[in-house]
Coordinates of C-alpha atoms and ligand atoms in Angstrom, one line a residue:
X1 CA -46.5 7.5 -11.2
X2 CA -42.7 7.8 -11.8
X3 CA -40.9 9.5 -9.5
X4 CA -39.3 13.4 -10.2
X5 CA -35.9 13.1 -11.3
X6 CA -34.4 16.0 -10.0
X7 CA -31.1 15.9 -12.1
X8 CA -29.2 12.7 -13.3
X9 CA -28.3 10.3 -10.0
X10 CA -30.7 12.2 -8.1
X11 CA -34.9 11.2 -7.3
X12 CA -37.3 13.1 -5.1
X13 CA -38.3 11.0 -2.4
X14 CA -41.3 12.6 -1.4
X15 CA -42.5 11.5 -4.8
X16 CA -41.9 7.8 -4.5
X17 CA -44.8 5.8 -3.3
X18 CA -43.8 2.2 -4.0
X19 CA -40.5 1.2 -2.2
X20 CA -38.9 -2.3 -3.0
X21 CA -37.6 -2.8 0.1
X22 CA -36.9 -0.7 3.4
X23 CA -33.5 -1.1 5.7
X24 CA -31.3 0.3 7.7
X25 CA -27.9 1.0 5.7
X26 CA -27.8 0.6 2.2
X27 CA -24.1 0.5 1.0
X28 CA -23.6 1.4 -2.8
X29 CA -20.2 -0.8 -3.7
X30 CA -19.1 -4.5 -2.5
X31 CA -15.7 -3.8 -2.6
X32 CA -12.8 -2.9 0.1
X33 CA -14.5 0.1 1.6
X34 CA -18.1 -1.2 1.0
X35 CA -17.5 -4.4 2.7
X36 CA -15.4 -3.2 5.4
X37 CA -18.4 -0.7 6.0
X38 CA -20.7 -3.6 6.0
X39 CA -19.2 -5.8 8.3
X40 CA -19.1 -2.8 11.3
X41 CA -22.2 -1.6 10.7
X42 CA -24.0 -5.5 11.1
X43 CA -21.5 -5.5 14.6
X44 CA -23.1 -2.2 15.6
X45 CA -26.2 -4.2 15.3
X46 CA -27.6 -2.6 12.1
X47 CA -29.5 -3.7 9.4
X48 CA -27.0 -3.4 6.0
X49 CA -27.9 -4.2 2.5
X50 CA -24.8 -3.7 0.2
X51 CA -25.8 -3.0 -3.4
X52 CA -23.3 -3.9 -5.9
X53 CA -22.9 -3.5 -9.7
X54 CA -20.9 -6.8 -10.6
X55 CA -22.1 -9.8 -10.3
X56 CA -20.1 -10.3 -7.1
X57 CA -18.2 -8.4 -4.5
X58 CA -14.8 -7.2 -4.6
X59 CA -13.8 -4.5 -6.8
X60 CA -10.2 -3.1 -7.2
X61 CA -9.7 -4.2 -3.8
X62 CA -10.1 -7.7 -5.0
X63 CA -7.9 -7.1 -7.8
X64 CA -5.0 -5.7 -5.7
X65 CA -2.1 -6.6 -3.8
X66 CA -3.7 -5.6 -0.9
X67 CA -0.7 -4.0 0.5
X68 CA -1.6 -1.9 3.7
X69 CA 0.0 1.3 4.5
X70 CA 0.2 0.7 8.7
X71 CA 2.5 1.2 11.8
X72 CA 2.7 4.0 14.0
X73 CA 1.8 3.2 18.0
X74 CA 5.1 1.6 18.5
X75 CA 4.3 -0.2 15.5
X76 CA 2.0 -3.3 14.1
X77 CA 1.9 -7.1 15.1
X78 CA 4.8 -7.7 12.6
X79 CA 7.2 -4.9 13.8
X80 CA 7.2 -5.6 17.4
X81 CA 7.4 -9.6 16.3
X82 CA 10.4 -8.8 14.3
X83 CA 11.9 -6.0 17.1
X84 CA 11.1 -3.3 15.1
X85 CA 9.7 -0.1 16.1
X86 CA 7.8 2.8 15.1
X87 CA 5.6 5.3 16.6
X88 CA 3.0 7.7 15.5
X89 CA 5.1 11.1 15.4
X90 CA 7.2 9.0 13.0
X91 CA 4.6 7.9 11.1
X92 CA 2.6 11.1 11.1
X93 CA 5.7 13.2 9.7
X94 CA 6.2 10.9 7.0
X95 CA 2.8 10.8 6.0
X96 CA 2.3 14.7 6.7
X97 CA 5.4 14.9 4.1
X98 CA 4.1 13.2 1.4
X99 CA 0.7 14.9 0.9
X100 CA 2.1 18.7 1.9
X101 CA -0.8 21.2 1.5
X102 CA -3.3 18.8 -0.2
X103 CA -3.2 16.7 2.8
X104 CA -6.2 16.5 5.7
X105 CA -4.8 16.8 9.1
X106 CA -7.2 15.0 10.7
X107 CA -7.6 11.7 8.3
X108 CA -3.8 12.0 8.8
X109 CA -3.9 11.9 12.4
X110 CA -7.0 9.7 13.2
X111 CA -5.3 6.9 10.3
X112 CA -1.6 7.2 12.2
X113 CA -3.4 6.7 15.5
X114 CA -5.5 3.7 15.0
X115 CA -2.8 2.1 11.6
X116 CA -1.4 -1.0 14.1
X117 CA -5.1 -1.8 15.5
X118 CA -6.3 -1.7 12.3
X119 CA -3.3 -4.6 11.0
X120 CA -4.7 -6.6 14.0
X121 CA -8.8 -5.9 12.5
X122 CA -7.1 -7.3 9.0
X123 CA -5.7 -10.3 10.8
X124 CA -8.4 -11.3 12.8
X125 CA -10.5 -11.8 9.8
X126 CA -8.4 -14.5 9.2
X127 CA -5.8 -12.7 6.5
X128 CA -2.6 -14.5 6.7
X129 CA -0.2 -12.2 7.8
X130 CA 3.7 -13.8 8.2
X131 CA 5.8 -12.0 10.6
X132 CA 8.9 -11.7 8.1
X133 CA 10.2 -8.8 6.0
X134 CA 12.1 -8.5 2.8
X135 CA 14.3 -5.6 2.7
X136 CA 15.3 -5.1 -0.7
X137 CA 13.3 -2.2 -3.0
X138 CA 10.6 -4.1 -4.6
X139 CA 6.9 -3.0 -5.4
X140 CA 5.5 -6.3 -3.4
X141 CA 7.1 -9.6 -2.4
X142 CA 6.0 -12.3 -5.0
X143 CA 7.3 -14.5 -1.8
X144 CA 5.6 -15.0 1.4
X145 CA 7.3 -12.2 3.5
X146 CA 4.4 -9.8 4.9
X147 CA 6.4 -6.7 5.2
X148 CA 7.9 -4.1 3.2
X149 CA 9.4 -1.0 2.2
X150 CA 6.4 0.9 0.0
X151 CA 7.0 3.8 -0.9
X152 CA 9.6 6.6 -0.1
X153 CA 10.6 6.0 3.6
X154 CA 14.4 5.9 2.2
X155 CA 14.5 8.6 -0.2
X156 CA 14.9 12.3 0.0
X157 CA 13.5 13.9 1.5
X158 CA 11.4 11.6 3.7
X159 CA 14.4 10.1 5.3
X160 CA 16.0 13.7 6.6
X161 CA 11.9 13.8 7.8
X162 CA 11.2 10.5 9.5
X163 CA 13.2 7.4 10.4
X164 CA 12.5 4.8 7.7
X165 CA 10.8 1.7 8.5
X166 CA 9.0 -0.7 6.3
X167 CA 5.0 -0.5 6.9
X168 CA 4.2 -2.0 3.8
X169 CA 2.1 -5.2 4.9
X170 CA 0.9 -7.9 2.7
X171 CA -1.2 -11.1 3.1
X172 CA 1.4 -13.8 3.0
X173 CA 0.8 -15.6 -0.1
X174 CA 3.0 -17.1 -3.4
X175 CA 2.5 -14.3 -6.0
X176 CA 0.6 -11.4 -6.2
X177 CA -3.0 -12.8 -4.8
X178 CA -3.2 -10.7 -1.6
X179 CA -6.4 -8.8 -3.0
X180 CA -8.2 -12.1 -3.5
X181 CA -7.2 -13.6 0.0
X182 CA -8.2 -10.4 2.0
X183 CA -11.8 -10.1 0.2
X184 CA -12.8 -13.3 0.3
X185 CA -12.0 -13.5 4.4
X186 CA -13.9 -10.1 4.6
X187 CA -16.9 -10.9 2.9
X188 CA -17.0 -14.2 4.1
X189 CA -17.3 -12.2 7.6
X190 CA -20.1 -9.5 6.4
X191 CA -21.9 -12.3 5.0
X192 CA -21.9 -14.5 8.1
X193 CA -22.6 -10.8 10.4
X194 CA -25.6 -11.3 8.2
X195 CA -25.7 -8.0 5.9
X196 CA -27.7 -8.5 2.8
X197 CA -25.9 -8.5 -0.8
X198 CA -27.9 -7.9 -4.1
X199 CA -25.5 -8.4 -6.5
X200 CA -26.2 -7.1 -10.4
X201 CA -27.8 -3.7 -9.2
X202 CA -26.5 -0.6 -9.8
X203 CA -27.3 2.1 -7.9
X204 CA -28.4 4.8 -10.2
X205 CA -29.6 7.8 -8.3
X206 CA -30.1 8.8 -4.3
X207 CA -33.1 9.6 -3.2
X208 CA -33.0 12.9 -1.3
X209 CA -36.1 14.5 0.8
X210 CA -36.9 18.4 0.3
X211 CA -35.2 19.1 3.4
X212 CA -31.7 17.6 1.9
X213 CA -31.9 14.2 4.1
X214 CA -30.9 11.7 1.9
X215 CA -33.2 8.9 2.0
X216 CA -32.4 5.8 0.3
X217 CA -31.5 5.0 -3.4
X218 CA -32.4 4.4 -6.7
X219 CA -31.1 1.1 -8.1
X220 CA -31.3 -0.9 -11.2
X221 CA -32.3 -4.6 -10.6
X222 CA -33.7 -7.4 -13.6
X223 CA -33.5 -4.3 -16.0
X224 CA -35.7 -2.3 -13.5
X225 CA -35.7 0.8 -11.4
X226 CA -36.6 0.0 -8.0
X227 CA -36.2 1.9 -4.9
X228 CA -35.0 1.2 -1.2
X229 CA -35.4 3.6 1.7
X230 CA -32.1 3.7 4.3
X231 CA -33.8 5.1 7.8
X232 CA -30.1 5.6 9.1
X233 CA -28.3 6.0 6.0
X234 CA -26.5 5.5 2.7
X235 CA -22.3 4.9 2.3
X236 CA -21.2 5.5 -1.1
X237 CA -18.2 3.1 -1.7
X238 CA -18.4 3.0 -5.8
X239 CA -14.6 3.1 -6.4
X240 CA -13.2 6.1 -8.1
X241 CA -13.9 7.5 -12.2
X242 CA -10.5 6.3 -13.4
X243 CA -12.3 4.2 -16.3
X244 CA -15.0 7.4 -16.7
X245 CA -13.1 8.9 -20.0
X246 CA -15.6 11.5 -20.0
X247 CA -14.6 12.7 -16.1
X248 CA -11.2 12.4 -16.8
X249 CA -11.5 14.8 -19.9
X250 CA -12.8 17.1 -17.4
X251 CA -11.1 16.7 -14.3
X252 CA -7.7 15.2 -15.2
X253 CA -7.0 16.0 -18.8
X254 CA -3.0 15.8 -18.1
X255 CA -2.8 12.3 -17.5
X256 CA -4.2 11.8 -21.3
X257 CA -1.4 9.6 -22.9
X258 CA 0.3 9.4 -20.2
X259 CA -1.8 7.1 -17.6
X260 CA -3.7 4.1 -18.8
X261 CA -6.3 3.1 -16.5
X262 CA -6.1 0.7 -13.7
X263 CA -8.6 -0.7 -11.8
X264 CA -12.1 -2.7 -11.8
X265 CA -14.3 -1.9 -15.1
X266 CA -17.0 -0.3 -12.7
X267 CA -14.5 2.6 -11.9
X268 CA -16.8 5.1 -14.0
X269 CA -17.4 7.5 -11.0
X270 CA -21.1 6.6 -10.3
X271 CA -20.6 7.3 -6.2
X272 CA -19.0 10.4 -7.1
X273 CA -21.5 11.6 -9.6
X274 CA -24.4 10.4 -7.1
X275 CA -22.9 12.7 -4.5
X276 CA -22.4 15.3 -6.5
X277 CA -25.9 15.6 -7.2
X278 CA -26.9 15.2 -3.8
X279 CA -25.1 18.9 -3.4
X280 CA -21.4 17.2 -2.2
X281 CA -18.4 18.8 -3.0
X282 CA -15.3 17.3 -4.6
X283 CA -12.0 18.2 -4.6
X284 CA -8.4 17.1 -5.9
X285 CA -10.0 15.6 -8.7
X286 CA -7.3 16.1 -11.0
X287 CA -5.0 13.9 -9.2
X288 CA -3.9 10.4 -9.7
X289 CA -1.4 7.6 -9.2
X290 CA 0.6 7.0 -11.6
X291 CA 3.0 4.1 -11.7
X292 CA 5.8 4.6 -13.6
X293 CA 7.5 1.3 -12.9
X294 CA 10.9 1.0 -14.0
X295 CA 12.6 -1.2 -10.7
X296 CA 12.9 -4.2 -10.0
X297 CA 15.4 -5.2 -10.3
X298 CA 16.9 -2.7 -8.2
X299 CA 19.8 -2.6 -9.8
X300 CA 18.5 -0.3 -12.4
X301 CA 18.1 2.2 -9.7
X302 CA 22.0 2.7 -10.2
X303 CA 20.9 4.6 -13.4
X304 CA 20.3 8.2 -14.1
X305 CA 16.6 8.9 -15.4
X306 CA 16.9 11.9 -17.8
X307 CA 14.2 14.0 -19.9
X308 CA 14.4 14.6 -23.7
X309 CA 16.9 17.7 -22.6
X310 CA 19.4 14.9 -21.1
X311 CA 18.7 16.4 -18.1
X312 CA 17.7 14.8 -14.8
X313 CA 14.8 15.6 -12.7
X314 CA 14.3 12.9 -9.6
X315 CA 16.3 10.8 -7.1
X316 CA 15.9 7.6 -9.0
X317 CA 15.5 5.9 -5.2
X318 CA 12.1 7.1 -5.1
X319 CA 9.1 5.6 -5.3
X320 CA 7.3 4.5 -8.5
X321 CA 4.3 6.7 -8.3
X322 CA 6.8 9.8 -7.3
X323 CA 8.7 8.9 -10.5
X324 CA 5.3 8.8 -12.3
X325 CA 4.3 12.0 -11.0
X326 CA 7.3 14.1 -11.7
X327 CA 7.6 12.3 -15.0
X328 CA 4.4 13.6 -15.8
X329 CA 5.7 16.7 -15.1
X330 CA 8.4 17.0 -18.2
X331 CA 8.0 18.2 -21.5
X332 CA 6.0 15.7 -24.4
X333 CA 6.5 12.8 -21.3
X334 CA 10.1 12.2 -22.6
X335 CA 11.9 9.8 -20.0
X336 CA 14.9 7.7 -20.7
X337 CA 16.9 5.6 -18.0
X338 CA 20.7 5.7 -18.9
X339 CA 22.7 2.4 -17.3
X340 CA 25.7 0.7 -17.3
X341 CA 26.6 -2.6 -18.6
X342 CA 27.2 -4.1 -15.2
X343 CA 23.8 -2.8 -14.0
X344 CA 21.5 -3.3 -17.2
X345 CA 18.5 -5.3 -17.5
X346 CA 15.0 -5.0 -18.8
X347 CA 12.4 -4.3 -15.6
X348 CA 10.4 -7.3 -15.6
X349 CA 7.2 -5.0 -14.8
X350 CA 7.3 -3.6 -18.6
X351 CA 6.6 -6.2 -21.2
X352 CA 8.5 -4.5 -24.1
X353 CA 11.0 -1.8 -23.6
X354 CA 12.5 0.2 -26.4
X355 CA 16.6 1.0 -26.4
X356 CA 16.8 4.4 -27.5
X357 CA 20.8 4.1 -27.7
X358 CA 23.3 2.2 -27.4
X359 CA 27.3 3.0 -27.5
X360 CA 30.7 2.6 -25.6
X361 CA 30.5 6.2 -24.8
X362 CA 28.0 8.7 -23.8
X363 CA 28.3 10.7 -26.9
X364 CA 27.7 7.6 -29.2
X365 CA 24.0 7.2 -26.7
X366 CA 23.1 10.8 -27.1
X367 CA 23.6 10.9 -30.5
X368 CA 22.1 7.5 -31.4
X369 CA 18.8 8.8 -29.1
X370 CA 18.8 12.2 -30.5
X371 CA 19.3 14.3 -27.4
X372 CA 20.6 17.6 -27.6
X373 CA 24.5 17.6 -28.5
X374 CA 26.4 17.5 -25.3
X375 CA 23.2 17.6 -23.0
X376 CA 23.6 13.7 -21.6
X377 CA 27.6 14.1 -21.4
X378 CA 27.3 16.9 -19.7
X379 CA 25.0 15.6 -17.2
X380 CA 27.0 12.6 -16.8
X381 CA 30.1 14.3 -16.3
X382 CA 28.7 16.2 -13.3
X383 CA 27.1 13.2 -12.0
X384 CA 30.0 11.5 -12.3
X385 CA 32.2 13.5 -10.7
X386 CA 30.3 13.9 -6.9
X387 CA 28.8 9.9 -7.9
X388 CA 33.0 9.3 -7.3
X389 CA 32.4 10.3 -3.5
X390 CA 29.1 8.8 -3.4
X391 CA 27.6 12.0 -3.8
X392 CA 24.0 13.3 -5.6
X393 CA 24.2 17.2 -4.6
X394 CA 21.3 17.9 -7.1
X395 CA 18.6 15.0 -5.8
X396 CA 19.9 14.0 -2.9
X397 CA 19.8 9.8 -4.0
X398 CA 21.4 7.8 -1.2
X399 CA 24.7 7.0 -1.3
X400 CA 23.9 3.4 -1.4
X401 CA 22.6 3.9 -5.1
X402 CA 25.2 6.4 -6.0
X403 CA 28.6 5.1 -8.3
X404 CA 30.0 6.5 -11.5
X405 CA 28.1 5.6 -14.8
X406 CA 31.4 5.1 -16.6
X407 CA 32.1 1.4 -17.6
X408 CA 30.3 1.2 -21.4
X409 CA 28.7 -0.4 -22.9
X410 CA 25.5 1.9 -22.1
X411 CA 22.1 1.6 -22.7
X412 CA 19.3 4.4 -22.6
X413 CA 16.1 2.5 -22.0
X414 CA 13.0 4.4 -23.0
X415 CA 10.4 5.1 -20.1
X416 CA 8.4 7.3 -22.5
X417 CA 4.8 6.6 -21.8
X418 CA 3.6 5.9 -25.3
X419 CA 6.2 3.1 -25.2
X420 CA 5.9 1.3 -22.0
X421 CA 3.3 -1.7 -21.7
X422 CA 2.6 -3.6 -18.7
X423 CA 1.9 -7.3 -18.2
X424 CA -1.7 -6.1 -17.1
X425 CA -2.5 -3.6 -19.1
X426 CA -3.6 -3.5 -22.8
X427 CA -2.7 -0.2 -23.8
X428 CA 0.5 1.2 -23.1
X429 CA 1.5 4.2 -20.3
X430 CA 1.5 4.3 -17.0
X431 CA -0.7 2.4 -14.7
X432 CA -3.3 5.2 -13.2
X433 CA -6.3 5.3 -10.6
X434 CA -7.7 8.1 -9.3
X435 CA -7.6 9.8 -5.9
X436 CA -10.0 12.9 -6.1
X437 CA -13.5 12.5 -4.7
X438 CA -15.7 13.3 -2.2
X439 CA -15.4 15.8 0.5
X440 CA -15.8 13.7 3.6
X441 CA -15.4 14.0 7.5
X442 CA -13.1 11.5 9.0
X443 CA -16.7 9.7 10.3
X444 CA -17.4 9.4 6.5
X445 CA -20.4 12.0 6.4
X446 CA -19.9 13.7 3.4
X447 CA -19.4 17.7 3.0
X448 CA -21.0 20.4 0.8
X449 CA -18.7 23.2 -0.4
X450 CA -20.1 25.6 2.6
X451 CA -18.4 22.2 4.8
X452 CA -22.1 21.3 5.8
X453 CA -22.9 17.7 6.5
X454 CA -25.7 16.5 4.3
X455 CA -27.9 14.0 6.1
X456 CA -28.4 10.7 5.9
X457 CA -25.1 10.7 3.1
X458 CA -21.3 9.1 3.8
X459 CA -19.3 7.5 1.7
X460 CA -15.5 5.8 1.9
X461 CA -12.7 4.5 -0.2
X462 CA -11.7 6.1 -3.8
X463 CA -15.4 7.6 -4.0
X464 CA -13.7 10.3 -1.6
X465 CA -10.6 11.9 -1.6
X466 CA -9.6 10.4 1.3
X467 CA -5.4 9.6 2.7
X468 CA -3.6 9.7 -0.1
X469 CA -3.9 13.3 -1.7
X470 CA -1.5 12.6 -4.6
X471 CA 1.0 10.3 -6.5
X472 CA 4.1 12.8 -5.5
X473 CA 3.9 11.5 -1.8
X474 CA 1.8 8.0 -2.5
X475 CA 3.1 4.9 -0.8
X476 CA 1.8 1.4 -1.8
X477 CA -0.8 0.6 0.6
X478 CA -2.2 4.1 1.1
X479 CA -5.3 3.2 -1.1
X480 CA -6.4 -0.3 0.4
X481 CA -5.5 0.9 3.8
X482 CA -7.8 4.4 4.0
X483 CA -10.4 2.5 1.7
X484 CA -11.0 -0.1 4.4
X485 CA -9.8 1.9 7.7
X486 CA -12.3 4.9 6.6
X487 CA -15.0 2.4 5.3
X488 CA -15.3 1.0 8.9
X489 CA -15.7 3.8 10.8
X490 CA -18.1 5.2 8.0
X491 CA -20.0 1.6 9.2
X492 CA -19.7 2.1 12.1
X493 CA -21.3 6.1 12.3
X494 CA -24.0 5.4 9.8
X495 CA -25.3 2.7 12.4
X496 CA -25.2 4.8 15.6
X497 CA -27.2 7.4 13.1
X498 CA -30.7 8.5 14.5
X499 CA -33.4 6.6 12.6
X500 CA -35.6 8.5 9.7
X501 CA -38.6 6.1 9.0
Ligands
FAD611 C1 -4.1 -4.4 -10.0 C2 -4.2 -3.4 -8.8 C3 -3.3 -3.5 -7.7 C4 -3.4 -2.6 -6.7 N1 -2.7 -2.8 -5.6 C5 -2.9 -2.0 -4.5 C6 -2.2 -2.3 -3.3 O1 -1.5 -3.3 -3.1 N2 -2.4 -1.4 -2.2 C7 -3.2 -0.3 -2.3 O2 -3.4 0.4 -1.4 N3 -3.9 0.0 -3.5 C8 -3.8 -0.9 -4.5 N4 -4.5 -0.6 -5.7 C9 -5.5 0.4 -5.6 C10 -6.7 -0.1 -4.8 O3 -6.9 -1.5 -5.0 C11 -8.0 0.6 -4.9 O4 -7.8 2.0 -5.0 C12 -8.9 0.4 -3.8 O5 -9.0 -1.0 -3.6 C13 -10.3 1.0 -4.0 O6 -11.2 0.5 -3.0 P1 -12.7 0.9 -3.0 O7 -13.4 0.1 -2.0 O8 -12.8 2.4 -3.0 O9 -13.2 0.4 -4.5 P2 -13.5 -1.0 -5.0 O10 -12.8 -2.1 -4.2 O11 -13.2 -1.0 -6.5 O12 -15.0 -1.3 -4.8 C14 -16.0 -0.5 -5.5 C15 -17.2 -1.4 -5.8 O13 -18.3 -0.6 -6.2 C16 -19.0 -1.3 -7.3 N5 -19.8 -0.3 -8.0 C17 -19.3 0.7 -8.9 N6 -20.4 1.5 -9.3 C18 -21.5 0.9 -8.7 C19 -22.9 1.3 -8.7 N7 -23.3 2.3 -9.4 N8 -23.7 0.5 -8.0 C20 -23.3 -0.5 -7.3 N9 -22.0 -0.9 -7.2 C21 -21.1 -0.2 -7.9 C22 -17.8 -1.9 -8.1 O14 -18.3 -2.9 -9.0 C23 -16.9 -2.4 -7.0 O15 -17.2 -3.7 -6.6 C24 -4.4 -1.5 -6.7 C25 -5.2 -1.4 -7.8 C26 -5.1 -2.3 -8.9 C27 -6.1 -2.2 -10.0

């Protein structure tokens, strides 16, 4: 007899008779979190099959740059190698800054606290890490430096918050291949810890008991539904909905024409949806990171980034996805980067770039781009005049990026969303993933809305809303680092879990 299906991505297990197989830990997901899951639940000495979708492991994680958010503790491996320090009330203000309100305290804190002896977890896989930094503002190094400056550490307002230091870490590598190098050390190590991986099954439903206790799952294998029971438990780690276009409708409709997805096809919110089902509740679904990539080169970061008023609206030393966010922000996404002669050239991130103007003086641009008359001359004028003493009064840029915009030719480069198109990507706008997801404890059990812990469940990576809350305080490395720091320890609870046979 077929089992009841409660509701989509949900079976009653006291109606299943015929189990495929029974084990410990069943993991939905072979990618960062998953695998990292995997690998400390088989050291705990528990019995792990990892379900995965794709024909093989490795997700978005694989895809990535694998750049890891880390430091605090007087800092990682690299820092104290290259005399740097940093310590965890550094690290925890900065972080504590950049998610504000939607942040969680204690992800905050537990991440800070074990960042460094997470770096040495990373390394001891066999990730080659080189102890060198570049120091210039770049995205990631496409040399073999393993540490940089992410995200904001030297923008306002971070740096009146916390002392910049680079904790941007990257396996040393030519190019942008760190993803690939880090998975395929990891799941060389779950693999050899001796978890089980079916690959080309897709978890479809949990299987929940009429007390709540989730049970095992549901999964699609050779075109058939089969079930497994999990006596400790089951760790959603499914990747986040970004390629869902349904669940963005509903949960992020701003970021329609202005993001274009990024990530592994699977992203379709599955571990999400599963949880959801299984009476989870989750929250800050509407945001997401949005890359709005106009630097390098640097230079460009000399510029002024203006709306369709001919206004500003950032510190142009921010960030990418804090550009993205705040872009998102202004009226029908209009978003022009006014330069210099001296300082002008196309990013190398956007594959085509349209001028909106071009003159010897400002007037000529604004008219040529259609701005308001007067807007961008005014705008330049007041900029100009405190840029003279290396002065931003209304964003706060660092004086380091900070001269007059007055030797023409100028060009105003269009950052409108509709316009940009990345290397990677095959519709244009900004790259996006999501960050919304489950409610989860730092262990990785996951949370109703009342905050009870529903048995048997956990989950890890961008199936949860996990460190980074959203793109106005995102760093590079905040995604790959919680996705793999949280999918451990969700390993490592779901194997000290009481049994349920
Ligand atoms: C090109 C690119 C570069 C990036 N660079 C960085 C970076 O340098 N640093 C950073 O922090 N972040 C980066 N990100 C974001 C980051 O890679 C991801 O957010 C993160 O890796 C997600 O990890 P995860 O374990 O949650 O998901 P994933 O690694 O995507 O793993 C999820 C897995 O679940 C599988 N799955 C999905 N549904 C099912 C199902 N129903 N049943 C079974 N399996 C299923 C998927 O196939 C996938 O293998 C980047 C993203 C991209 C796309």
């Amino acid at each position: 007899m077929a089992p009841t299906t409660v509701r989509p991505w949900l079976r009653r297990y006291e109606t299943i008779s015929d189990f495929y197989l029974s084990t410990e830990v069943v993991i939905c997901g072979y990618g960062g979190a998953g695998a990292a899951a995997a690998l400390e639940a088989r050291r705990a000495g528990a019995d792990v099959l990892v379900l995965e979708r794709a024909s093989g492991g490795g997700g978005a994680t694989q895809m990535s740059s694998c750049e890891m958010y880390l430091g605090g503790s007087g800092g990682t491996a690299i820092h104290k190698a290259l005399g740097m320090e940093d310590t965890t009330e550094n690290m925890l203000a900065y972080i504590t800054e950049c998610f504000g309100a939607h942040g969680d305290a204690e992800k905050i804190r537990t991440y800070v606290e074990g960042a460094a002896a997470h770096f040495d977890w990373a390394e001891s896989l066999g990730v080659p890490y080189k102890r060198e930094a570049i120091m210039d503002r770049t995205v990631v190094p496409f040399t073999d430096e393993s540490l940089l400056f992410t995200g904001n550490e030297r923008a306002h307002p971070f740096n009146k918050i916390a002392t910049p230091i680079p904790r941007g870490h990257v396996p040393s590598k030519e190019g942008d291949e760190g993803g690939r190098i880090f998975m395929q050390a990891l799941m060389r190590h779950v693999e050899e810890a001796g978890a089980i991986i079916q690959s080309d099954a897709r978890v479809v439903g949990l299987l929940q008991d009429d007390e709540g206790r989730v049970r095992g799952v549901a999964a699609k294998i050779d075109g058939e539904e089969r079930y497994i029971k999990a006596t400790r438990g089951v760790i959603l780690t499914a990747g986040g909905f970004v390629m869902n276009r349904q669940m963005i409708e509903k949960h992020a409709p701003h970021v329609i024409g202005l993001g274009e997805p990024y990530g592994n096809q699977w992203d379709l919110g599955d571990g999400i949806q599963m949880g959801i089902a299984a009476g989870a509740n989750a929250i800050n679904m509407n945001e997401c990171f949005l890359s709005f990539a106009f630097y390098p080169p640097a230079k460009l970061t000399y510029g002024i980034l203006v709306n369709g008023r001919g206004q500003r609206f950032i510190n142009e030393d921010t960030y990418l996805a804090r550009l993205g966010h705040y872009a998102g922000l202004q009226d029908n996404h209009e978003i022009y980067m006014l330069v210099q002669n001296e300082d002008f050239e196309l990013s190398h991130y956007m594959e085509r770039l349209r001028i909106a103007g071009t003159g010897d003086t400002i007037a000529e641009v604004e008219a040529e781009a259609g701005l308001p008359v007067g807007s961008l001359q005014a705008t330049v004028t007041y900029y100009n005049e405190h840029a003279a003493r290396g002065e931003d009064p209304l964003f706060q840029k660092e004086s380091n990026w900070v001269k007059p915009i007055a030797k023409g030719p100028f060009a105003l480069v269009s950052y409108c969303p509709q316009e940009v198109k990345y290397p990677l990507g095959e519709n244009p706008g900004y790259l996006m993933f999501t960050l919304g997801g489950l409610e989860t404890r730092v262990s990785g059990e996951v949370l109703t809305a009342q905050g009870d812990i529903i048995p048997g469940l956990y989950a890890a990576g961008r199936t949860t809303a996990g460190l980074p809350r959203t793109a106005k305080g995102y760093a590079s490395g905040m995604s790959v680092g919680d996705a793999t720091f949280f999918g451990r320890r969700a390993g490592q609870t779901v194997a000290a879990a009481e049994q349920h046979s």
